[in-house]
C-alpha cells in the first residue's frame, strides 16, 4: 500500500504528539449523516439517516447499509466514496477467509482486518486516512456483536453506539433506553426513535408509530 | 496544541483540512463549473470535434461536464473498461456498474496524493435489462446516485430547480416529452433560444437501446415542437 512517488507519510506527528490528519478525518465523520447501532439479546440492529440531495435522486439506487457476509452488515458515517473502498476490501477478506478455512469469518476477525486497512492509510506514503467511521453488526458463534471502527483504525465493541451529526443527543438517548435484555424488535423500535431525535419530522414519526401500534 | 492547516498543504493535495474537508476535491467541483459553455463560432474549428457526449459502448452514453481534457481521459478508460467487461463476463456492462467504476476511480484520486481529482462530472445513461432506462451522475468526490433527472455545470442549481418543479408529481413522460423537457430546461436556465446546431442531445429508449446522438434535423423538430407548445 502507498504510492512510490510519495515515499513519506502525509500523516505525521504534531509537536504535541497528535496525528492531526486523523483528527480532521474524525471531524469529517462528525459532519456526516447520523448512524447508530444497538446490540440486543437476540440480534443487532444498525440504522442511518438517508437524506438525499434532491427529490430528483432515485432513492432505490442508494443503499447505505451494506452486507459484508450473510451474517455481517455495515453502516457508515462520513464520506460515502471512502466507505465503498472499505466495503469492497472487507468483502474480499471475508471471502478469502472462507476459502482458506471453509467456514464463515468470525465478526471480530473481519473487524480486525478492516481496522488494519484503515490504520495502513494513516501511515503509508502518499495517502490520507479514510473519512468514515464504520458500525459493523454481526451474528456468529459468539452471539450478536456490534463494533465501531474509526479512521485511526482503532475499534471497540459496543452495546449501543452512534456516529455522525447529533451524536451526543443520540448517545444520551440510547443510554437512557438501553437494557441488556432488549429483544431485537425493541432494539429496532429504539433505533428509529433515536434517529427521530434529530432527523425525522413529527409527521413521519406519527406515521411510523401508527403503523407499529 | 495542534498546528493549523497541516503545513498549508491541505490546499495542494488531497489531505484533510482542520474542518475535515478536502479542498482539492472542492476545487475540482469549481473546475467543473468554470469550464463554461463551448462556443462554436470559430470558422477554422471543426465543429464535429467539439463534443461532450461520448458513446462508451453501443448501449452506454456518457455526458461529461467540465474540463474537456480530463473528460477524454475518463472516456478512454471507461471505453476500455466496458470492453473488458463484455469480454470477461459475456454480457454488456450495465449502467450502474459503469457509474460505480467511474465513481470508485474518482475516489482513489481523492485519497492518493499522486493524482489530482478529475475536474469532470459524468452523467452515464443506458437501458438496463432489469430496471429499464437509467441515469447516473458521478462527481469528482466519488459520489454517484441514480437520478430521475439532473444537471451539472455552471447553472446546475437553476436547472435542477426547473427539473424538480417538472418532476415533482412523478410524471411519466413519453420519449418526446422527455427530450423536450431536457431542452426546455437548458433554454430556461441559459435564457436564450438556441439553434439546433448549438446543442447536443443523446438518447437511449426502450425498443431502441442503442445510445444515439440526435441529428440536427431531429433537434430542430423538437425545438419547433417546444416553441409551438409555448
XYZ file of C-alpha atoms in Angstrom:
443
model
C 0.000 0.000 0.000
C 1.221 3.501 -0.669
C 2.439 5.312 -3.717
C 6.014 5.032 -4.867
C 6.334 8.683 -5.766
C 5.385 9.516 -2.200
C 7.723 7.558 -0.018
C 6.779 9.619 3.007
C 3.636 9.628 5.080
C 1.247 12.561 4.807
C 0.002 11.833 8.312
C 2.744 12.957 10.670
C 3.007 13.810 14.367
C 2.465 17.355 15.549
C 4.722 18.709 18.335
C 2.065 17.798 20.900
C 2.075 14.201 19.745
C -1.181 14.225 17.833
C -1.848 12.883 14.360
C -3.781 15.848 13.054
C -4.901 14.237 9.795
C -6.759 11.634 11.822
C -8.379 14.334 13.926
C -9.512 16.097 10.770
C -10.856 12.802 9.444
C -12.913 12.463 12.632
C -14.255 15.965 12.026
C -15.348 14.846 8.564
C -17.133 11.895 10.174
C -18.778 14.177 12.694
C -20.374 16.231 9.955
C -21.773 13.159 8.212
C -25.321 11.840 8.466
C -26.197 10.160 11.750
C -25.996 6.402 12.025
C -26.337 4.126 15.030
C -26.312 0.530 16.170
C -27.890 -1.400 19.050
C -26.990 -4.878 20.272
C -29.999 -6.789 21.581
C -30.083 -10.108 23.411
C -31.006 -11.972 20.254
C -29.627 -9.787 17.464
C -28.080 -6.489 16.358
C -29.640 -3.567 14.509
C -27.897 -0.783 12.570
C -29.678 2.227 11.144
C -28.865 5.503 9.419
C -30.353 8.668 8.014
C -30.785 8.642 4.271
C -31.078 12.302 3.300
C -30.682 12.710 -0.425
C -29.557 15.971 -2.037
C -32.688 16.382 -4.192
C -36.090 14.827 -4.879
C -34.760 14.050 -8.321
C -32.407 11.415 -6.926
C -33.665 7.872 -7.366
C -33.703 6.614 -3.772
C -33.727 2.965 -4.846
C -30.243 3.429 -6.307
C -28.792 4.366 -2.935
C -28.065 1.791 -0.281
C -26.014 2.968 2.669
C -26.278 -0.197 4.743
C -24.217 -2.887 3.048
C -23.787 -6.604 3.521
C -20.280 -7.959 4.053
C -21.175 -11.620 4.583
C -24.562 -13.318 5.033
C -24.320 -12.641 8.752
C -22.348 -9.380 8.925
C -23.557 -5.935 7.841
C -22.051 -2.477 7.982
C -23.157 1.155 8.044
C -21.003 4.284 7.894
C -20.997 7.939 8.790
C -18.832 10.311 6.780
C -17.639 10.148 3.207
C -19.651 7.683 1.130
C -16.997 7.064 -1.540
C -14.428 6.104 1.127
C -16.874 3.603 2.638
C -17.195 1.812 -0.703
C -13.463 1.096 -0.716
C -13.653 -0.441 2.759
C -16.745 -2.486 1.911
C -15.012 -3.891 -1.147
C -11.824 -4.800 0.749
C -13.754 -6.312 3.674
C -15.873 -8.468 1.404
C -12.728 -9.785 -0.252
C -11.086 -10.527 3.097
C -14.190 -12.378 4.285
C -14.220 -14.422 1.106
C -10.527 -15.291 1.383
C -11.034 -16.463 4.978
C -13.956 -18.612 3.906
C -11.913 -20.145 1.093
C -8.993 -20.954 3.354
C -10.801 -22.224 6.460
C -14.043 -23.425 4.894
C -16.131 -21.583 7.438
C -17.577 -18.074 7.737
C -15.284 -15.414 9.118
C -15.949 -14.508 12.775
C -17.061 -10.914 13.312
C -14.014 -9.994 15.391
C -11.625 -11.199 12.707
C -13.310 -9.200 9.969
C -13.382 -6.093 12.138
C -9.698 -6.528 12.953
C -8.732 -6.838 9.298
C -10.849 -3.859 8.238
C -9.372 -1.785 11.035
C -5.894 -2.809 9.891
C -6.631 -1.418 6.432
C -7.782 1.857 7.932
C -4.623 2.048 10.027
C -2.445 1.423 6.966
C -3.859 4.509 5.336
C -2.769 6.584 8.312
C 0.824 5.518 7.936
C 1.539 4.611 4.305
C 3.093 7.036 1.839
C 1.016 9.382 -0.238
C -2.431 8.564 1.104
C -4.860 10.176 3.510
C -6.901 8.462 6.236
C -10.425 7.264 5.468
C -13.080 9.868 6.230
C -15.535 7.328 7.675
C -16.375 5.566 10.886
C -17.991 2.162 10.488
C -20.519 0.296 12.598
C -20.137 -3.422 11.938
C -23.036 -5.600 13.078
C -22.759 -9.363 13.017
C -24.038 -12.617 14.467
C -21.740 -15.610 14.826
C -20.960 -18.422 17.298
C -20.268 -15.855 19.975
C -23.703 -14.326 19.518
C -24.691 -10.827 18.424
C -21.858 -8.306 18.145
C -21.522 -4.598 17.351
C -18.193 -2.890 16.646
C -17.330 0.697 15.815
C -14.185 1.318 13.743
C -12.698 4.808 13.498
C -10.451 6.451 10.865
C -7.438 5.796 13.078
C -8.051 2.073 12.825
C -8.998 1.646 16.471
C -12.123 -0.349 17.204
C -14.318 -1.107 20.190
C -17.215 -3.389 20.892
C -20.389 -1.554 21.877
C -23.754 -2.386 23.343
C -25.091 0.645 21.529
C -23.381 3.471 19.680
C -23.997 6.407 17.383
C -21.826 8.379 14.924
C -22.064 11.451 12.743
C -24.139 14.544 13.439
C -26.113 14.838 16.678
C -24.070 12.076 18.198
C -24.247 13.391 21.778
C -28.048 13.613 21.711
C -28.288 10.203 20.138
C -25.923 8.599 22.660
C -27.707 10.213 25.607
C -31.000 8.865 24.314
C -29.521 5.403 23.809
C -28.050 5.366 27.309
C -31.435 6.099 28.765
C -33.315 3.480 26.815
C -30.796 0.650 26.553
C -31.334 -2.520 28.584
C -29.223 -5.687 28.466
C -32.233 -7.932 27.899
C -33.713 -5.984 24.989
C -35.206 -8.051 22.210
C -34.413 -7.299 18.567
C -37.841 -5.762 17.898
C -37.424 -3.370 20.828
C -33.983 -2.509 19.513
C -35.307 -1.690 16.046
C -38.009 0.489 17.568
C -35.467 2.258 19.762
C -33.124 2.789 16.832
C -35.835 4.528 14.831
C -36.884 6.647 17.787
C -33.270 7.668 18.361
C -32.858 8.748 14.754
C -36.011 10.777 15.007
C -34.474 12.833 17.773
C -32.561 14.770 15.185
C -33.898 13.598 11.895
C -37.465 12.693 11.137
C -40.262 15.246 11.074
C -43.096 14.887 13.629
C -45.396 13.765 10.802
C -43.053 10.946 9.829
C -42.783 9.781 13.448
C -46.593 9.805 13.712
C -46.896 7.658 10.591
C -44.398 5.145 11.889
C -45.927 4.932 15.356
C -49.374 4.447 13.868
C -48.156 1.592 11.705
C -46.474 -0.090 14.643
C -49.294 0.306 17.191
C -1.879 22.203 20.630
C -2.455 21.159 17.052
C -0.918 23.053 14.195
C -3.226 24.990 11.907
C -3.551 23.573 8.437
C -1.141 20.679 8.083
C 1.678 22.870 6.887
C -0.542 24.536 4.291
C -0.555 21.503 2.001
C -4.241 20.764 2.506
C -5.000 23.038 -0.423
C -2.475 21.397 -2.737
C -3.059 17.690 -2.338
C -5.986 15.684 -1.078
C -5.361 15.619 2.646
C -7.877 16.767 5.225
C -8.232 20.386 6.317
C -8.870 21.104 10.018
C -12.597 21.207 9.318
C -12.462 17.743 7.811
C -12.767 18.972 4.225
C -10.858 18.010 1.112
C -10.050 21.278 -0.624
C -8.668 19.661 -3.759
C -11.981 17.875 -4.275
C -13.892 21.112 -3.716
C -11.653 22.902 -6.212
C -12.290 20.119 -8.707
C -16.010 20.866 -8.401
C -15.228 24.520 -9.158
C -13.294 23.480 -12.245
C -16.408 21.709 -13.470
C -18.362 24.939 -13.206
C -15.614 27.111 -14.666
C -15.340 25.126 -17.870
C -18.103 27.237 -19.304
C -20.267 26.835 -22.351
C -18.416 25.965 -25.519
C -18.933 28.379 -28.334
C -18.692 27.101 -31.854
C -18.166 30.426 -33.561
C -14.689 29.941 -34.916
C -14.613 29.240 -38.660
C -11.385 27.309 -38.534
C -12.563 24.926 -35.832
C -14.113 21.648 -36.929
C -17.400 21.667 -35.040
C -17.815 17.915 -35.029
C -14.731 17.558 -32.874
C -16.197 19.698 -30.114
C -18.369 17.367 -28.139
C -19.256 16.488 -24.570
C -21.337 13.446 -25.457
C -19.384 10.240 -25.771
C -20.560 6.747 -26.609
C -18.816 4.310 -24.264
C -20.278 1.208 -25.842
C -23.059 0.833 -28.351
C -25.522 0.909 -25.451
C -23.941 3.266 -22.927
C -23.511 7.008 -23.265
C -21.589 9.499 -21.153
C -22.117 13.234 -20.914
C -19.004 14.919 -19.499
C -19.257 18.371 -17.926
C -16.072 20.189 -17.002
C -12.500 20.089 -18.233
C -12.526 18.550 -21.710
C -9.053 17.058 -21.414
C -9.948 15.292 -18.164
C -13.165 14.108 -19.773
C -11.330 12.497 -22.662
C -9.037 10.584 -20.313
C -12.018 9.307 -18.406
C -13.886 8.331 -21.559
C -10.871 6.464 -22.897
C -10.538 4.461 -19.687
C -14.282 3.858 -19.466
C -14.386 2.528 -23.016
C -11.564 0.142 -22.216
C -13.205 -0.999 -19.018
C -16.571 -1.605 -20.678
C -14.982 -3.600 -23.475
C -13.048 -5.760 -20.999
C -16.217 -6.341 -19.003
C -18.025 -7.567 -22.107
C -15.111 -9.865 -22.920
C -14.659 -11.238 -19.400
C -18.279 -11.746 -18.385
C -20.035 -12.261 -21.679
C -22.704 -9.585 -21.286
C -22.856 -5.822 -21.684
C -21.686 -3.676 -18.796
C -24.791 -2.335 -17.024
C -25.184 1.407 -16.403
C -24.819 1.247 -12.651
C -21.684 -0.894 -12.874
C -20.035 1.671 -15.145
C -21.143 4.511 -12.902
C -19.738 2.745 -9.842
C -16.463 2.088 -11.645
C -16.118 5.754 -12.543
C -17.016 6.813 -9.021
C -14.578 4.368 -7.415
C -11.797 5.614 -9.682
C -12.611 9.197 -8.687
C -12.475 8.174 -5.025
C -8.944 6.852 -5.487
C -7.831 10.269 -6.712
C -9.317 11.852 -3.599
C -7.328 9.598 -1.322
C -3.968 9.191 -3.059
C -1.714 12.228 -3.310
C -0.030 11.251 -6.551
C -3.017 12.053 -8.780
C -5.332 15.036 -8.589
C -9.095 14.591 -8.840
C -10.523 14.969 -12.353
C -12.494 18.146 -12.996
C -15.398 16.270 -14.573
C -18.955 15.424 -13.627
C -20.122 12.423 -15.667
C -23.706 11.545 -16.442
C -23.989 7.953 -17.601
C -27.087 6.705 -19.358
C -28.314 3.423 -20.703
C -31.114 0.885 -20.791
C -30.889 -1.759 -18.069
C -32.289 -5.265 -18.725
C -33.979 -5.368 -15.350
C -34.675 -1.757 -14.439
C -35.294 -0.050 -17.762
C -33.862 3.372 -18.596
C -31.293 4.563 -16.025
C -29.375 7.760 -15.471
C -26.433 8.077 -13.072
C -24.351 11.081 -12.147
C -20.744 10.747 -10.878
C -18.743 13.610 -9.414
C -15.079 14.340 -8.546
C -15.645 13.305 -4.922
C -16.598 9.776 -5.928
C -20.299 10.096 -5.180
C -22.755 8.517 -7.550
C -26.528 8.355 -7.476
C -29.268 7.232 -9.795
C -31.408 10.155 -10.934
C -34.812 10.743 -12.376
C -33.412 13.998 -13.734
C -30.340 16.054 -13.000
C -27.957 18.718 -14.199
C -24.297 19.690 -13.977
C -22.180 22.738 -14.759
C -22.351 26.464 -14.226
C -26.113 26.809 -13.934
C -26.798 23.398 -12.491
C -28.769 24.631 -9.495
C -31.187 26.617 -11.650
C -31.632 23.671 -13.973
C -32.226 21.297 -11.051
C -34.852 23.685 -9.640
C -36.577 23.753 -13.042
C -36.490 19.952 -13.266
C -37.690 19.464 -9.682
C -40.769 21.505 -10.472
C -41.481 19.498 -13.603
C -40.875 16.132 -11.945
C -42.493 16.872 -8.604
C -45.541 14.687 -9.072
C -43.516 11.849 -10.511
C -44.939 12.114 -14.011
C -44.179 9.504 -16.595
C -43.097 11.317 -19.707
C -43.179 9.912 -23.192
C -39.969 9.935 -25.199
C -40.834 13.240 -26.884
C -41.822 14.863 -23.596
C -38.571 13.742 -22.005
C -36.416 15.197 -24.760
C -38.408 18.395 -24.806
C -38.221 18.799 -21.027
C -34.460 18.456 -21.230
C -34.153 21.034 -23.983
C -36.587 23.407 -22.236
C -34.542 23.116 -19.060
C -31.443 24.224 -20.962
C -33.317 27.044 -22.610
C -34.793 28.297 -19.381
C -31.529 28.455 -17.473
C -29.393 29.779 -20.279
C -32.173 32.234 -21.082
C -31.664 32.129 -24.771
C -33.175 30.305 -27.659
C -30.538 28.375 -29.432
C -30.259 26.881 -32.832
C -30.221 23.155 -33.376
C -26.503 23.296 -34.127
C -25.723 24.805 -30.756
C -26.823 21.943 -28.539
C -26.075 18.232 -28.353
C -28.664 15.668 -27.359
C -28.040 11.976 -26.738
C -30.744 9.368 -26.062
C -31.452 5.746 -25.275
C -35.004 4.498 -25.451
C -36.955 1.343 -24.851
C -37.279 -0.520 -28.104
C -34.041 1.001 -29.322
C -31.463 0.602 -26.558
C -28.582 1.863 -28.676
C -27.074 5.128 -27.451
C -27.649 7.680 -30.185
C -26.704 11.299 -30.671
C -29.608 13.145 -32.273
C -29.033 14.743 -35.637
C -29.516 18.459 -36.204
C -32.803 17.780 -38.013
C -34.221 15.799 -35.115
C -33.199 18.505 -32.661
C -34.859 21.061 -34.905
C -38.117 19.124 -34.802
C -38.052 19.107 -31.027
C -37.248 22.808 -30.885
C -40.170 23.535 -33.151
C -42.472 21.396 -31.039
C -41.396 23.280 -27.918
C -41.962 26.700 -29.390
C -45.359 25.635 -30.748
C -46.305 24.291 -27.373
C -45.372 27.615 -25.770
